[in-house]
Amino acid sequence: MKTLAVIALKGGSGKTTVATHFALGAHLRGVDTLLVDIDPQHSAADILSAREAPGPAYVTSTGRNVLAAQFGALSQRKDLMIIDTPAGAVEAVSEAVVLADLAVLIVRPTLIDLSGLARSLMLVRRLGKPSVVVVNQAPPARETVEAPLVKRALKGLDYMQAAVAPVIVRSRSVYQTALERGRSAEEMSDRAAAAEIAALWDFVDATLAAPTQDAATG
Ligand SMILES: Nc1ncnc2c1ncn2[C@@H]1O[C@H](COP(=O)(O)OP(=O)(O)OP(=O)(O)O)[C@@H](O)[C@H]1O
Ligand SMILES: [Mg+2]
């Protein structure tokens, strides 16, 4: 079983949106998945509980109990466990990251989010875990040219020597509307969103299978 921790010490960056999309994406590909929601807000569990069709298993837990959840997932012979973590809770996030094969850091392309990301990156590096950064809620690129905001963010991430996912997640309303009923954007009619989130999952899945040297050094 592989374990993924989706983290960002900064609030509202998109952890729950990405974590639930990964759980749904894995489930849609036949991967037996458990999402462990250790955020006291339980947004990820609420999202998955709204799903009518069969979906990934989910459970609410805490940083302190996430190891017990992992033992449970192992005994249920799950293929994948995804942990959605709270903002600001260094201890709970650390408890998730120590149990993870890969930490996925979510960041919006703004200065305030990037400074928060530096702290998340330090935490992951201190724990010696492979990590990958996902830029989320980015404005659209014009042709293939990124908006200045995104260019600056990528430069900042370069300074931090962060491994950045090659797929940037754009700000799209379908990510909000799909999750209202526990569905992935992959199950909706917005083809660009479906392709984007599928490509991101494929990248993370491949990284999880064999973390690259880049991801390993963060
Ligand atoms: N790519 C996106 N496009 C449009 N809206 C998005 C996107 N990603 C996230 N959002 C919206 O941004 C808000 C915050 O997202 P989300 O709840 O996933 O963040 P979070 O990091 O889990 O927040 P918290 O720190 O409170 O747990 C939500 O309203 C969500 O629908
Ligand atoms: Mg959340």
GROMACS .gro file of C-alpha atoms in nm, residues 27-193:
model
  167
   27HIS     CA    1  -1.107   0.482  -0.743
   28LEU     CA    2  -1.218   0.541  -1.105
   29ARG     CA    3  -0.903   0.356  -1.216
   30GLY     CA    4  -0.983   0.055  -0.999
   31VAL     CA    5  -0.742   0.135  -0.715
   32ASP     CA    6  -0.881   0.030  -0.376
   33THR     CA    7  -0.845   0.363  -0.195
   34LEU     CA    8  -0.902   0.496   0.156
   35LEU     CA    9  -0.915   0.870   0.219
   36VAL     CA   10  -0.827   0.960   0.578
   37ASP     CA   11  -0.953   1.305   0.674
   38ILE     CA   12  -0.760   1.441   0.973
   39ASP     CA   13  -0.894   1.795   0.940
   40PRO     CA   14  -1.146   1.864   1.220
   41GLN     CA   15  -1.361   2.038   0.956
   42HIS     CA   16  -1.408   1.696   0.788
   43SER     CA   17  -1.469   1.859   0.448
   44ALA     CA   18  -1.320   1.569   0.251
   45ALA     CA   19  -1.536   1.314   0.434
   46ASP     CA   20  -1.842   1.537   0.378
   47ILE     CA   21  -1.763   1.556   0.006
   48LEU     CA   22  -1.723   1.180  -0.036
   49SER     CA   23  -2.034   1.109   0.172
   50ALA     CA   24  -2.238   1.313  -0.081
   51ARG     CA   25  -2.148   1.070  -0.360
   52GLU     CA   26  -2.430   0.852  -0.490
   53ALA     CA   27  -2.225   0.616  -0.707
   54PRO     CA   28  -1.977   0.375  -0.548
   55GLY     CA   29  -1.665   0.565  -0.447
   56PRO     CA   30  -1.349   0.550  -0.243
   57ALA     CA   31  -1.370   0.454   0.124
   58TYR     CA   32  -1.316   0.736   0.371
   59VAL     CA   33  -1.274   0.779   0.743
   60THR     CA   34  -1.230   1.075   0.975
   61SER     CA   35  -0.936   1.069   1.213
   62THR     CA   36  -0.681   1.293   1.383
   63GLY     CA   37  -0.307   1.343   1.354
   64ARG     CA   38  -0.262   1.136   1.668
   65ASN     CA   39  -0.472   0.848   1.532
   66VAL     CA   40  -0.355   0.848   1.172
   67LEU     CA   41  -0.117   0.557   1.237
   68ALA     CA   42  -0.413   0.348   1.359
   69ALA     CA   43  -0.598   0.444   1.038
   70GLN     CA   44  -0.297   0.330   0.836
   71PHE     CA   45  -0.286  -0.005   1.020
   72GLY     CA   46  -0.659  -0.039   0.945
   73ALA     CA   47  -0.603   0.033   0.576
   74LEU     CA   48  -0.321  -0.224   0.566
   75SER     CA   49  -0.535  -0.491   0.729
   76GLN     CA   50  -0.813  -0.414   0.478
   77ARG     CA   51  -0.551  -0.463   0.205
   78LYS     CA   52  -0.609  -0.119   0.056
   79ASP     CA   53  -0.386  -0.022  -0.238
   80LEU     CA   54  -0.371   0.347  -0.154
   81MET     CA   55  -0.428   0.576   0.142
   82ILE     CA   56  -0.465   0.950   0.095
   83ILE     CA   57  -0.450   1.181   0.398
   84ASP     CA   58  -0.623   1.520   0.380
   85THR     CA   59  -0.466   1.746   0.640
   86PRO     CA   60  -0.567   2.066   0.820
   87ALA     CA   61  -0.410   2.408   0.767
   88GLY     CA   62  -0.181   2.550   1.033
   89ALA     CA   63  -0.156   2.231   1.241
   90VAL     CA   64   0.218   2.158   1.225
   91GLU     CA   65   0.195   1.859   1.457
   92ALA     CA   66  -0.095   1.687   1.276
   93VAL     CA   67   0.064   1.756   0.936
   94SER     CA   68   0.395   1.611   1.061
   95GLU     CA   69   0.214   1.300   1.186
   96ALA     CA   70   0.067   1.253   0.838
   97VAL     CA   71   0.392   1.322   0.654
   98VAL     CA   72   0.602   1.073   0.858
   99LEU     CA   73   0.363   0.797   0.748
  100ALA     CA   74   0.356   0.902   0.383
  101ASP     CA   75   0.554   0.772   0.086
  102LEU     CA   76   0.505   1.111  -0.081
  103ALA     CA   77   0.388   1.453   0.038
  104VAL     CA   78   0.189   1.658  -0.213
  105LEU     CA   79   0.216   2.028  -0.131
  106ILE     CA   80  -0.058   2.253  -0.264
  107VAL     CA   81   0.008   2.619  -0.335
  108ARG     CA   82  -0.177   2.905  -0.503
  109PRO     CA   83   0.046   3.124  -0.717
  110THR     CA   84   0.045   3.420  -0.476
  111LEU     CA   85   0.319   3.567  -0.263
  112ILE     CA   86   0.132   3.497   0.060
  113ASP     CA   87   0.080   3.130  -0.033
  114LEU     CA   88   0.441   3.089  -0.142
  115SER     CA   89   0.571   3.208   0.193
  116GLY     CA   90   0.344   2.952   0.359
  117LEU     CA   91   0.477   2.688   0.123
  118ALA     CA   92   0.835   2.754   0.233
  119ARG     CA   93   0.734   2.642   0.585
  120SER     CA   94   0.556   2.332   0.454
  121LEU     CA   95   0.861   2.246   0.244
  122MET     CA   96   1.091   2.283   0.546
  123LEU     CA   97   0.868   2.049   0.745
  124VAL     CA   98   0.875   1.785   0.472
  125ARG     CA   99   1.250   1.817   0.422
  126ARG     CA  100   1.316   1.792   0.795
  127LEU     CA  101   1.126   1.464   0.793
  128GLY     CA  102   1.328   1.348   0.491
  129LYS     CA  103   1.023   1.276   0.277
  130PRO     CA  104   0.989   1.297  -0.102
  131SER     CA  105   0.761   1.578  -0.204
  132VAL     CA  106   0.602   1.738  -0.505
  133VAL     CA  107   0.439   2.080  -0.528
  134VAL     CA  108   0.110   2.130  -0.712
  135VAL     CA  109   0.024   2.484  -0.824
  136ASN     CA  110  -0.353   2.519  -0.785
  137GLN     CA  111  -0.613   2.784  -0.866
  138ALA     CA  112  -0.389   2.932  -1.133
  139PRO     CA  113  -0.526   3.174  -1.393
  140PRO     CA  114  -0.541   3.031  -1.748
  141ALA     CA  115  -0.233   3.041  -1.967
  142ARG     CA  116  -0.262   3.241  -2.293
  143GLU     CA  117  -0.169   2.998  -2.566
  144THR     CA  118   0.123   2.841  -2.378
  145VAL     CA  119   0.232   3.160  -2.201
  146GLU     CA  120   0.167   3.164  -1.828
  147ALA     CA  121   0.027   3.473  -1.656
  148PRO     CA  122   0.292   3.687  -1.481
  149LEU     CA  123   0.158   3.570  -1.143
  150VAL     CA  124   0.224   3.206  -1.234
  151LYS     CA  125   0.564   3.284  -1.386
  152ARG     CA  126   0.670   3.456  -1.064
  153ALA     CA  127   0.541   3.167  -0.854
  154LEU     CA  128   0.734   2.914  -1.064
  155LYS     CA  129   1.047   3.125  -1.024
  156GLY     CA  130   0.994   3.132  -0.647
  157LEU     CA  131   0.950   2.756  -0.639
  158ASP     CA  132   1.269   2.725  -0.843
  159TYR     CA  133   1.456   2.929  -0.579
  160MET     CA  134   1.319   2.691  -0.315
  161GLN     CA  135   1.447   2.399  -0.527
  162ALA     CA  136   1.101   2.247  -0.506
  163ALA     CA  137   0.999   1.960  -0.734
  164VAL     CA  138   0.697   2.101  -0.915
  165ALA     CA  139   0.431   1.887  -1.083
  166PRO     CA  140   0.430   1.944  -1.461
  167VAL     CA  141   0.052   1.990  -1.453
  168ILE     CA  142  -0.080   2.323  -1.321
  169VAL     CA  143  -0.437   2.315  -1.190
  170ARG     CA  144  -0.638   2.612  -1.314
  171SER     CA  145  -0.911   2.793  -1.130
  172ARG     CA  146  -1.228   2.633  -1.269
  173SER     CA  147  -1.579   2.632  -1.126
  174VAL     CA  148  -1.624   2.264  -1.216
  175TYR     CA  149  -1.386   2.168  -0.933
  176GLN     CA  150  -1.639   2.323  -0.695
  177THR     CA  151  -1.963   2.203  -0.856
  178ALA     CA  152  -1.844   1.844  -0.913
  179LEU     CA  153  -1.748   1.799  -0.548
  180GLU     CA  154  -2.087   1.923  -0.428
  181ARG     CA  155  -2.215   1.576  -0.518
  182GLY     CA  156  -1.899   1.386  -0.446
  183ARG     CA  157  -1.799   1.364  -0.809
  184SER     CA  158  -1.466   1.425  -0.976
  185ALA     CA  159  -1.425   1.684  -1.249
  186GLU     CA  160  -1.329   1.377  -1.456
  187GLU     CA  161  -1.695   1.273  -1.440
  188MET     CA  162  -1.823   1.611  -1.563
  189SER     CA  163  -1.848   1.762  -1.910
  190ASP     CA  164  -1.561   2.015  -1.880
  191ARG     CA  165  -1.305   1.831  -2.090
  192ALA     CA  166  -1.016   2.063  -2.012
  193ALA     CA  167  -1.064   2.015  -1.638
   0.00000   0.00000   0.00000
